Amino acid sequence: MPNTPGADPARLPLRTAAAVRLGNMSSKLSQKMGLGAGGMIGGRVALRLDPQALAHLTSGRSVALVTGTNGKTTSTMMLSRAVSFLGEVATNHGGANMPDGHVTALSKQPDAPYAVLEVDEGYFPEVVRAASPAVAVLLNLSRDQLDRVGEVRTIEKSLRTALASVTGVVVANCDDIMVTSAARDSANVVWVATGTGWHNDAASCPRCGDPIRWEGEHWFCTGCDLARPRPQWVTGDGYLVAPNGVKVELSLRLPGKFNQANAVMATAAAAALGVPVEEAVQRLRAVSNVAGRYRTIQRSGHRARLLLSKNPAGWSETLTVVREADHPAVLVINAHEADGRDLSWLWDVPFERLRGRQVIASGERATDLAVRLTYAEVEHTIVPDPLLAIDAMPPGPVEVIANYTAFRDLNARAAQ
Amino acid sequence: MSTNKVQIALVLPDLLGTYGDFGNAVVLEKRMTWRGIPAEIVNIRFGEPVPESCDIYVVGGGEDTAQTLAVRHLRDHPGMQRAAARGAVILGVCAGIQIFGESFTRADQVTHPGLGLIDSTSHAGGSRAIGEVIATPAGGLFEGLLTGFENHQGRTVLGPSAQPLAHVKVGTGNDGSVEGAVQGRILCTYLHGPVLPRNPQIADLLIEWATGAKPGPLDLPDVTRLRTERAKAAGVSL
């Protein structure tokens, strides 16, 4: 394969090759025994045997990393589809976004010359060091699971250091102040105006602390020189404008403004790897179901659309999507470790937008949500089991919005 | 700002709104308007002056940097401190309890002066206190249990002019023994949840202080159910 990068298994160090073989065996065993999807265990075993496995498995490949608070899984899927124009792509579909998930995904496709990896924000610096990415994509940064992930400003600083070391292209959202600050010190940044960003965590400048001021779409710090960079790519309502000024219709199957933002970020990243814009857009248009998200299930005379939202910024966008029609809504809230155990964030979500609609509060923490809905003056009932909540709605379309573990459990039960 | 509505100042929600603190202002507003007491929320953003004419001030939690910036802003625009001097009602949550005191010392051992509204000092504790809290009233200030979720590294020591809000049964609070502080009409707590949706009796206490009259009954079944659930989750029966 002349001129094509690749991680030829024959060229892997002996230790990595053995670690990968044992890891792959563990994945298959885990699947066979019904212990899990095998998305992480294989990588965990391989990393234990060879701590350098990630560096060895990415060596020789052209790697793109995708991180940010929201839209990682969708953007990763879009980007991997777009990059498939160039050749085989190894990718971690399904949100196993820590190093063990990366090693598992790369081990399964040792010959793929390209890798597109979704990366948890907390692990991003470590993965950048190991993978030396050709492209790093930073979507957005906002508050998420404060008791687990930590403060947004801490994350921004660690991403800033990691991105400054990237010799490849950094694709960053210039409508997000935290993202701009994190990406600005990198040598080679492609700025994308996505039209989306959560401003509530960025009233003060992440660099100097002074107030940020907005004038239309432009923003700037009143104390230092941090300001919205001029974008090369622009997201419009249903289209993008490429750096050469050409307008391309998106016509996505996925709903919402934030998926348009994900699509333009993915297209800009694919272009940085050499994919023609039209070819990229054509491929990501086809994405309709991302690890169960956005799919519709038929149940007891209902067509229930399953939507995942994990934090205030995500919920805010999803409530905009469900606003397009007046369907009844089932809202499902859990508070496990992976969700964040502190549910204070429910008060940052503008549930007031659901006034006048039929709403059921569901999930293990349905009551916390019910109190929030009470004060939002949204009429509701409580049905803790989400499937029974769907059944309790009048026949027809139902929007189901769930947070992380609630979505995962519902998706698994709906598949049975 | 002369108006016949009870004005609830949501102080620097863009800096100190990390833990759904907007919810505390909403609960105060709704519990008044539903009972026929006109009320409104006034957002006071970073970079804007702080008015001294509001009736209730709500100050929330925030990250370390945001907390330092907030203190600087509140010093430059001392409307809330002036309001406190004339007896306005103030609720301080988490970062609120730390910046209202005489001083707070971070994990880096740097001591920052507080706003001096309550007789207390705060310092960084060894470990972060995270989890459900249940506490019983101190000094008969309110009825029923205090419930909430804490997530803080700070520990607070009260001086003689400040009284604790509650005694900790489950969780850490100020120091593992007492929780929060009350001094005049300033009420502070480490509890999120946010605190007022979980503790309507505290919301009504603040409303009573602000309006001079004990508000009438307000039955919200979901709130009662939530209090029972959270107490049970913490291993306490309500």
PDB file of C-alpha atoms in Angstrom, chain A residues 143 146-147 150-154 157 200-204 208-212 341-345 347-348 352 355 364-365 367-368 370-372 374-375 377 380 382 384, chain B residues 13-15 17-23 26-27 30-31 34 46-47 62-65 69 72 128 130-132 149 151 192-194 197-198 220 222-223 225-226 229-230:
ATOM      1  CA  ARG A 143     -20.517  22.288  32.985  1.00  0.00           C
ATOM      2  CA  LEU A 146     -19.380  18.622  38.613  1.00  0.00           C
ATOM      3  CA  ASP A 147     -18.842  15.961  41.255  1.00  0.00           C
ATOM      4  CA  GLY A 150     -14.545  18.834  37.831  1.00  0.00           C
ATOM      5  CA  GLU A 151     -14.650  22.469  36.996  1.00  0.00           C
ATOM      6  CA  VAL A 152     -14.869  23.721  33.413  1.00  0.00           C
ATOM      7  CA  ARG A 153     -11.965  26.112  33.845  1.00  0.00           C
ATOM      8  CA  THR A 154      -9.667  23.343  35.058  1.00  0.00           C
ATOM      9  CA  LYS A 157      -6.442  24.741  31.093  1.00  0.00           C
ATOM     10  CA  ASN A 200     -23.317  30.579  31.188  1.00  0.00           C
ATOM     11  CA  ASP A 201     -19.897  29.287  32.226  1.00  0.00           C
ATOM     12  CA  ALA A 202     -17.958  31.984  30.447  1.00  0.00           C
ATOM     13  CA  ALA A 203     -19.047  35.386  31.738  1.00  0.00           C
ATOM     14  CA  SER A 204     -15.489  36.007  32.821  1.00  0.00           C
ATOM     15  CA  CYS A 208      -7.616  37.121  32.685  1.00  0.00           C
ATOM     16  CA  GLY A 209     -10.942  36.975  34.539  1.00  0.00           C
ATOM     17  CA  ASP A 210     -12.391  40.216  33.218  1.00  0.00           C
ATOM     18  CA  PRO A 211     -15.947  40.301  31.837  1.00  0.00           C
ATOM     19  CA  ILE A 212     -16.625  39.010  28.315  1.00  0.00           C
ATOM     20  CA  ARG A 341     -24.890  12.276  41.656  1.00  0.00           C
ATOM     21  CA  ASP A 342     -25.698  15.944  42.236  1.00  0.00           C
ATOM     22  CA  LEU A 343     -28.926  16.813  40.421  1.00  0.00           C
ATOM     23  CA  SER A 344     -28.677  20.570  41.044  1.00  0.00           C
ATOM     24  CA  TRP A 345     -28.135  20.987  37.299  1.00  0.00           C
ATOM     25  CA  TRP A 347     -32.407  23.864  37.699  1.00  0.00           C
ATOM     26  CA  ASP A 348     -30.138  25.099  34.895  1.00  0.00           C
ATOM     27  CA  GLU A 352     -40.352  26.136  31.341  1.00  0.00           C
ATOM     28  CA  ARG A 355     -45.457  24.418  29.575  1.00  0.00           C
ATOM     29  CA  GLU A 364     -34.920   6.671  39.452  1.00  0.00           C
ATOM     30  CA  ARG A 365     -34.910  10.372  40.349  1.00  0.00           C
ATOM     31  CA  THR A 367     -39.283  13.062  42.018  1.00  0.00           C
ATOM     32  CA  ASP A 368     -36.363  15.525  41.808  1.00  0.00           C
ATOM     33  CA  ALA A 370     -41.110  16.538  39.328  1.00  0.00           C
ATOM     34  CA  VAL A 371     -40.218  19.271  41.842  1.00  0.00           C
ATOM     35  CA  ARG A 372     -38.328  21.138  39.137  1.00  0.00           C
ATOM     36  CA  THR A 374     -43.665  22.034  39.585  1.00  0.00           C
ATOM     37  CA  TYR A 375     -41.712  25.260  39.958  1.00  0.00           C
ATOM     38  CA  GLU A 377     -45.282  25.416  36.135  1.00  0.00           C
ATOM     39  CA  HIS A 380     -46.881  16.447  34.969  1.00  0.00           C
ATOM     40  CA  ILE A 382     -44.719  10.666  37.924  1.00  0.00           C
ATOM     41  CA  PRO A 384     -40.674   5.975  37.516  1.00  0.00           C
TER      42      PRO A 384
ATOM     43  CA  PRO B  13     -25.470  33.995  38.348  1.00  0.00           C
ATOM     44  CA  ASP B  14     -22.884  33.989  35.560  1.00  0.00           C
ATOM     45  CA  LEU B  15     -20.070  33.519  38.118  1.00  0.00           C
ATOM     46  CA  GLY B  17     -24.435  29.819  39.407  1.00  0.00           C
ATOM     47  CA  THR B  18     -22.532  26.594  39.039  1.00  0.00           C
ATOM     48  CA  TYR B  19     -24.911  24.408  41.006  1.00  0.00           C
ATOM     49  CA  GLY B  20     -28.379  25.321  39.795  1.00  0.00           C
ATOM     50  CA  ASP B  21     -28.530  28.245  42.210  1.00  0.00           C
ATOM     51  CA  PHE B  22     -31.073  29.926  39.953  1.00  0.00           C
ATOM     52  CA  GLY B  23     -33.460  27.392  41.513  1.00  0.00           C
ATOM     53  CA  VAL B  26     -37.261  30.652  41.389  1.00  0.00           C
ATOM     54  CA  VAL B  27     -38.553  28.915  44.508  1.00  0.00           C
ATOM     55  CA  LYS B  30     -43.047  31.192  42.942  1.00  0.00           C
ATOM     56  CA  ARG B  31     -43.806  30.601  46.623  1.00  0.00           C
ATOM     57  CA  TRP B  34     -48.627  31.628  44.191  1.00  0.00           C
ATOM     58  CA  PHE B  46     -20.807  40.218  36.232  1.00  0.00           C
ATOM     59  CA  GLY B  47     -19.693  43.690  35.141  1.00  0.00           C
ATOM     60  CA  GLY B  62     -18.873  28.797  42.055  1.00  0.00           C
ATOM     61  CA  GLU B  63     -15.432  27.646  41.076  1.00  0.00           C
ATOM     62  CA  ASP B  64     -12.377  29.048  42.875  1.00  0.00           C
ATOM     63  CA  THR B  65     -11.516  31.590  40.179  1.00  0.00           C
ATOM     64  CA  LEU B  69     -13.727  37.486  40.843  1.00  0.00           C
ATOM     65  CA  ARG B  72     -13.693  41.665  43.763  1.00  0.00           C
ATOM     66  CA  ARG B 128     -13.660  17.107  49.342  1.00  0.00           C
ATOM     67  CA  ILE B 130     -19.416  15.116  48.439  1.00  0.00           C
ATOM     68  CA  GLY B 131     -22.792  13.523  49.067  1.00  0.00           C
ATOM     69  CA  GLU B 132     -26.229  13.715  50.648  1.00  0.00           C
ATOM     70  CA  PHE B 149     -26.297  17.663  48.519  1.00  0.00           C
ATOM     71  CA  ASN B 151     -19.808  19.237  47.166  1.00  0.00           C
ATOM     72  CA  HIS B 192     -27.028  22.398  47.058  1.00  0.00           C
ATOM     73  CA  GLY B 193     -29.923  20.476  45.660  1.00  0.00           C
ATOM     74  CA  PRO B 194     -30.589  23.393  45.309  1.00  0.00           C
ATOM     75  CA  PRO B 197     -36.562  23.356  46.507  1.00  0.00           C
ATOM     76  CA  ARG B 198     -35.566  20.652  48.993  1.00  0.00           C
ATOM     77  CA  LEU B 220     -46.754  20.750  47.086  1.00  0.00           C
ATOM     78  CA  ASP B 222     -43.914  16.415  44.960  1.00  0.00           C
ATOM     79  CA  VAL B 223     -41.799  18.400  47.428  1.00  0.00           C
ATOM     80  CA  ARG B 225     -42.316  13.142  48.404  1.00  0.00           C
ATOM     81  CA  LEU B 226     -38.810  14.355  47.489  1.00  0.00           C
ATOM     82  CA  GLU B 229     -37.081  10.042  49.393  1.00  0.00           C
ATOM     83  CA  ARG B 230     -33.852  11.921  50.021  1.00  0.00           C
TER      84      ARG B 230
END
